[in-house]
């Protein structure tokens, strides 16, 4: 599937734990191993410990969350990282080197989660009950949320409206003692010689650079 010009532009632009516990710093670049990403099947009984990340805002939300995905992978190397996001993003998940599965979701509908609760659930979507309640519903023992005027009783850092989104999600994790690098947002694009000059091919995804000679 070919990505529209605005999608290509965004790709080019971004190239149980307790508070205070420190973990190792994640790598700033894509991890060396290639992940085989699967759509999560709610009907199967999963036994592996999992970490849930909610980011249901589409491509931009997905891209700004990349440094946080990598930080969670470094903090929980033996866990399965599950990203709740729109299904069309499946082709891009492997490029992060951090996410094991996609749990398809549309906006802020209840997640079709089955099996044991994740050990951690992180809201990288918003700062109010609309997204918080989606995350709370999976009943993880640790829920990473932002406090705000819309949801002031949350045990978490206070939302800063002026903050860069990648930095925002990293700050949320750092409040919980997980070191995160907002600059670790490059995607690992495998090189395939494209049929169209100026295109970047990643699997079946084609990003065409507009306005170049």
Coordinates of C-alpha atoms in Angstrom, one line a residue:
X1 CA 0.0 0.0 0.0
X2 CA 1.3 3.5 -0.9
X3 CA 1.4 6.2 1.8
X4 CA 0.0 9.6 0.9
X5 CA 2.4 12.6 0.8
X6 CA 1.6 13.9 4.2
X7 CA 2.4 10.4 5.7
X8 CA 5.7 10.3 4.0
X9 CA 6.5 13.8 5.4
X10 CA 5.7 12.7 8.9
X11 CA 7.9 9.6 8.5
X12 CA 10.8 11.8 7.3
X13 CA 10.3 14.2 10.3
X14 CA 10.6 11.6 13.0
X15 CA 13.1 9.8 11.5
X16 CA 5.4 -4.6 38.4
X17 CA 7.5 -1.6 39.0
X18 CA 7.3 1.3 41.5
X19 CA 8.0 5.0 41.2
X20 CA 11.7 5.9 41.5
X21 CA 13.1 2.5 40.5
X22 CA 15.8 3.1 37.8
X23 CA 16.4 0.8 34.9
X24 CA 19.0 0.8 32.1
X25 CA 18.9 3.5 29.4
X26 CA 17.4 2.3 26.2
X27 CA 19.4 2.4 23.0
X28 CA 18.9 5.5 20.9
X29 CA 18.8 3.5 17.6
X30 CA 16.6 0.6 16.5
X31 CA 17.4 -2.7 18.1
X32 CA 19.4 -5.1 16.0
X33 CA 16.9 -8.0 16.1
X34 CA 13.9 -8.1 13.7
X35 CA 10.6 -8.6 15.3
X36 CA 7.8 -10.6 13.7
X37 CA 4.7 -8.5 14.6
X38 CA 1.4 -10.3 15.0
X39 CA -2.0 -9.0 15.4
X40 CA -3.2 -9.8 18.9
X41 CA -5.9 -12.5 18.9
X42 CA -8.2 -11.8 21.9
X43 CA -9.5 -15.4 21.7
X44 CA -6.2 -17.0 22.6
X45 CA -5.0 -17.6 26.1
X46 CA -1.7 -15.7 26.5
X47 CA 0.5 -16.6 29.4
X48 CA 3.5 -14.4 28.8
X49 CA 3.7 -11.3 30.9
X50 CA 2.7 -8.3 28.9
X51 CA 2.9 -4.5 28.8
X52 CA 0.1 -2.6 27.2
X53 CA 0.6 0.7 25.5
X54 CA -2.4 2.8 24.3
X55 CA -1.8 5.1 21.3
X56 CA -5.0 5.2 19.2
X57 CA -4.5 8.6 17.5
X58 CA -3.2 7.5 14.2
X59 CA 0.2 7.9 12.5
X60 CA 1.4 11.1 14.3
X61 CA 0.5 9.6 17.7
X62 CA 2.3 6.4 16.8
X63 CA 5.5 8.3 15.7
X64 CA 5.7 10.5 18.8
X65 CA 5.5 7.4 20.9
X66 CA 8.5 5.6 19.4
X67 CA 11.0 6.7 22.0
X68 CA 8.6 5.6 24.8
X69 CA 8.1 2.2 23.1
X70 CA 11.9 1.7 23.1
X71 CA 12.2 2.7 26.7
X72 CA 9.5 0.2 27.7
X73 CA 11.3 -2.5 25.7
X74 CA 14.5 -1.8 27.6
X75 CA 12.8 -1.7 30.9
X76 CA 10.8 -5.0 30.3
X77 CA 13.1 -7.0 27.9
X78 CA 11.4 -10.3 28.7
X79 CA 7.8 -9.1 28.4
X80 CA 5.6 -8.9 25.4
X81 CA 5.0 -5.3 24.4
X82 CA 1.4 -4.9 23.0
X83 CA 0.5 -1.6 21.3
X84 CA -3.2 -0.8 21.1
X85 CA -3.4 1.3 17.9
X86 CA -5.3 1.5 14.6
X87 CA -4.8 -1.6 12.5
X88 CA -3.5 0.3 9.4
X89 CA -0.3 1.0 11.4
X90 CA 0.6 -2.7 11.4
X91 CA 3.1 -2.3 8.6
X92 CA 5.1 0.2 10.6
X93 CA 5.3 -1.5 13.9
X94 CA 8.4 -3.7 13.1
X95 CA 10.3 -0.5 12.2
X96 CA 10.4 0.5 15.9
X97 CA 12.3 -2.6 16.9
X98 CA 10.3 -2.5 20.2
X99 CA 6.7 -3.7 19.8
X100 CA 5.7 -7.4 19.6
X101 CA 2.1 -7.2 18.8
X102 CA -0.6 -4.8 17.6
X103 CA -4.0 -4.9 19.3
X104 CA -6.3 -3.2 16.8
X105 CA -8.4 -0.5 18.3
X106 CA -10.5 2.4 16.9
X107 CA -10.3 5.6 18.8
X108 CA -11.2 5.1 22.4
X109 CA -13.4 2.1 22.3
X110 CA -13.0 -0.6 25.0
X111 CA -10.1 -2.9 24.2
X112 CA -10.8 -6.5 23.3
X113 CA -8.3 -7.7 25.9
X114 CA -8.5 -11.2 27.2
X115 CA -6.3 -13.4 29.5
X116 CA -4.2 -12.2 32.3
X117 CA -4.0 -8.5 32.9
X118 CA -0.8 -6.8 31.7
X119 CA 1.8 -6.0 34.4
X120 CA 1.9 -2.4 33.2
X121 CA -0.5 -0.3 31.1
X122 CA 0.6 3.0 29.8
X123 CA -1.6 5.8 28.3
X124 CA 0.3 7.4 25.5
X125 CA -2.9 8.8 24.1
X126 CA -4.3 11.6 26.3
X127 CA -4.7 13.1 29.7
X128 CA -8.4 12.7 30.6
X129 CA -10.9 10.0 31.6
X130 CA -11.7 9.2 28.0
X131 CA -8.4 7.4 27.5
X132 CA -7.6 6.8 31.1
X133 CA -10.7 4.6 31.5
X134 CA -9.7 2.5 28.5
X135 CA -6.3 1.8 30.2
X136 CA -7.8 1.3 33.7
X137 CA -10.3 -1.3 32.3
X138 CA -7.5 -3.9 31.7
X139 CA -6.8 -3.8 35.5
X140 CA -3.0 -3.7 35.3
X141 CA -1.3 -3.4 38.7
X142 CA 0.6 -0.4 37.4
X143 CA -1.1 2.2 35.2
X144 CA 1.0 5.0 33.9
X145 CA -1.2 8.1 33.4
X146 CA -1.0 11.8 33.3
X147 CA -2.8 13.9 35.9
X148 CA -4.6 17.0 34.6
X149 CA -7.5 19.3 35.4
X150 CA -9.8 16.8 33.7
X151 CA -8.5 13.9 35.9
X152 CA -6.6 15.5 38.9
X153 CA -6.6 12.5 41.2
X154 CA -4.3 10.5 39.0
X155 CA -1.1 9.3 40.6
X156 CA 1.3 10.6 37.9
X157 CA 3.0 13.7 36.6
X158 CA 1.1 16.8 35.7
X159 CA 0.2 17.3 32.0
X160 CA 2.0 20.2 30.2
X161 CA 0.1 21.4 27.2
X162 CA 3.1 23.1 25.7
X163 CA 5.4 20.1 25.8
X164 CA 6.7 18.3 22.7
X165 CA 4.8 15.0 22.4
X166 CA 7.8 12.7 22.3
X167 CA 9.2 14.4 25.4
X168 CA 5.8 14.2 27.1
X169 CA 5.6 10.4 26.8
X170 CA 9.2 10.0 27.9
X171 CA 8.6 12.2 31.0
X172 CA 5.6 10.0 31.9
X173 CA 7.9 6.9 31.9
X174 CA 10.6 8.8 33.8
X175 CA 8.2 9.6 36.6
X176 CA 8.0 5.8 37.1
X177 CA 11.8 5.5 37.0
X178 CA 12.2 4.4 33.4
X179 CA 14.9 6.3 31.6
X180 CA 13.8 7.4 28.1
X181 CA 15.5 9.3 25.3
X182 CA 13.1 11.6 23.4
X183 CA 15.6 11.6 20.5
X184 CA 15.3 7.9 19.9
X185 CA 12.7 8.2 17.2
X186 CA 14.4 7.0 14.1
X187 CA 12.7 4.1 12.3
X188 CA 14.7 1.2 10.9
X189 CA 13.8 1.3 7.2
X190 CA 15.2 -1.7 5.4
X191 CA 16.7 -0.8 2.1
X192 CA 14.9 -2.1 -1.0
X193 CA 15.7 -0.6 -4.4
X194 CA 12.4 1.2 -5.3
X195 CA 10.9 1.2 -8.7
X196 CA 10.1 4.9 -8.2
X197 CA 13.0 7.3 -7.9
X198 CA 13.0 9.0 -4.5
X199 CA 10.8 6.4 -2.8
X200 CA 11.6 4.5 0.5
X201 CA 10.3 1.0 0.6
X202 CA 9.7 -0.8 3.9
X203 CA 8.0 -4.1 3.4
X204 CA 4.8 -3.4 1.5
X205 CA 4.9 0.3 2.7
X206 CA 6.1 2.8 0.2
X207 CA 6.9 6.4 1.3
X208 CA 7.6 8.8 -1.6
X209 CA 9.7 11.9 -0.9
X210 CA 7.9 14.8 -2.4
X211 CA 9.7 17.8 -4.0
X212 CA 13.2 16.2 -4.6
X213 CA 15.0 16.1 -7.8

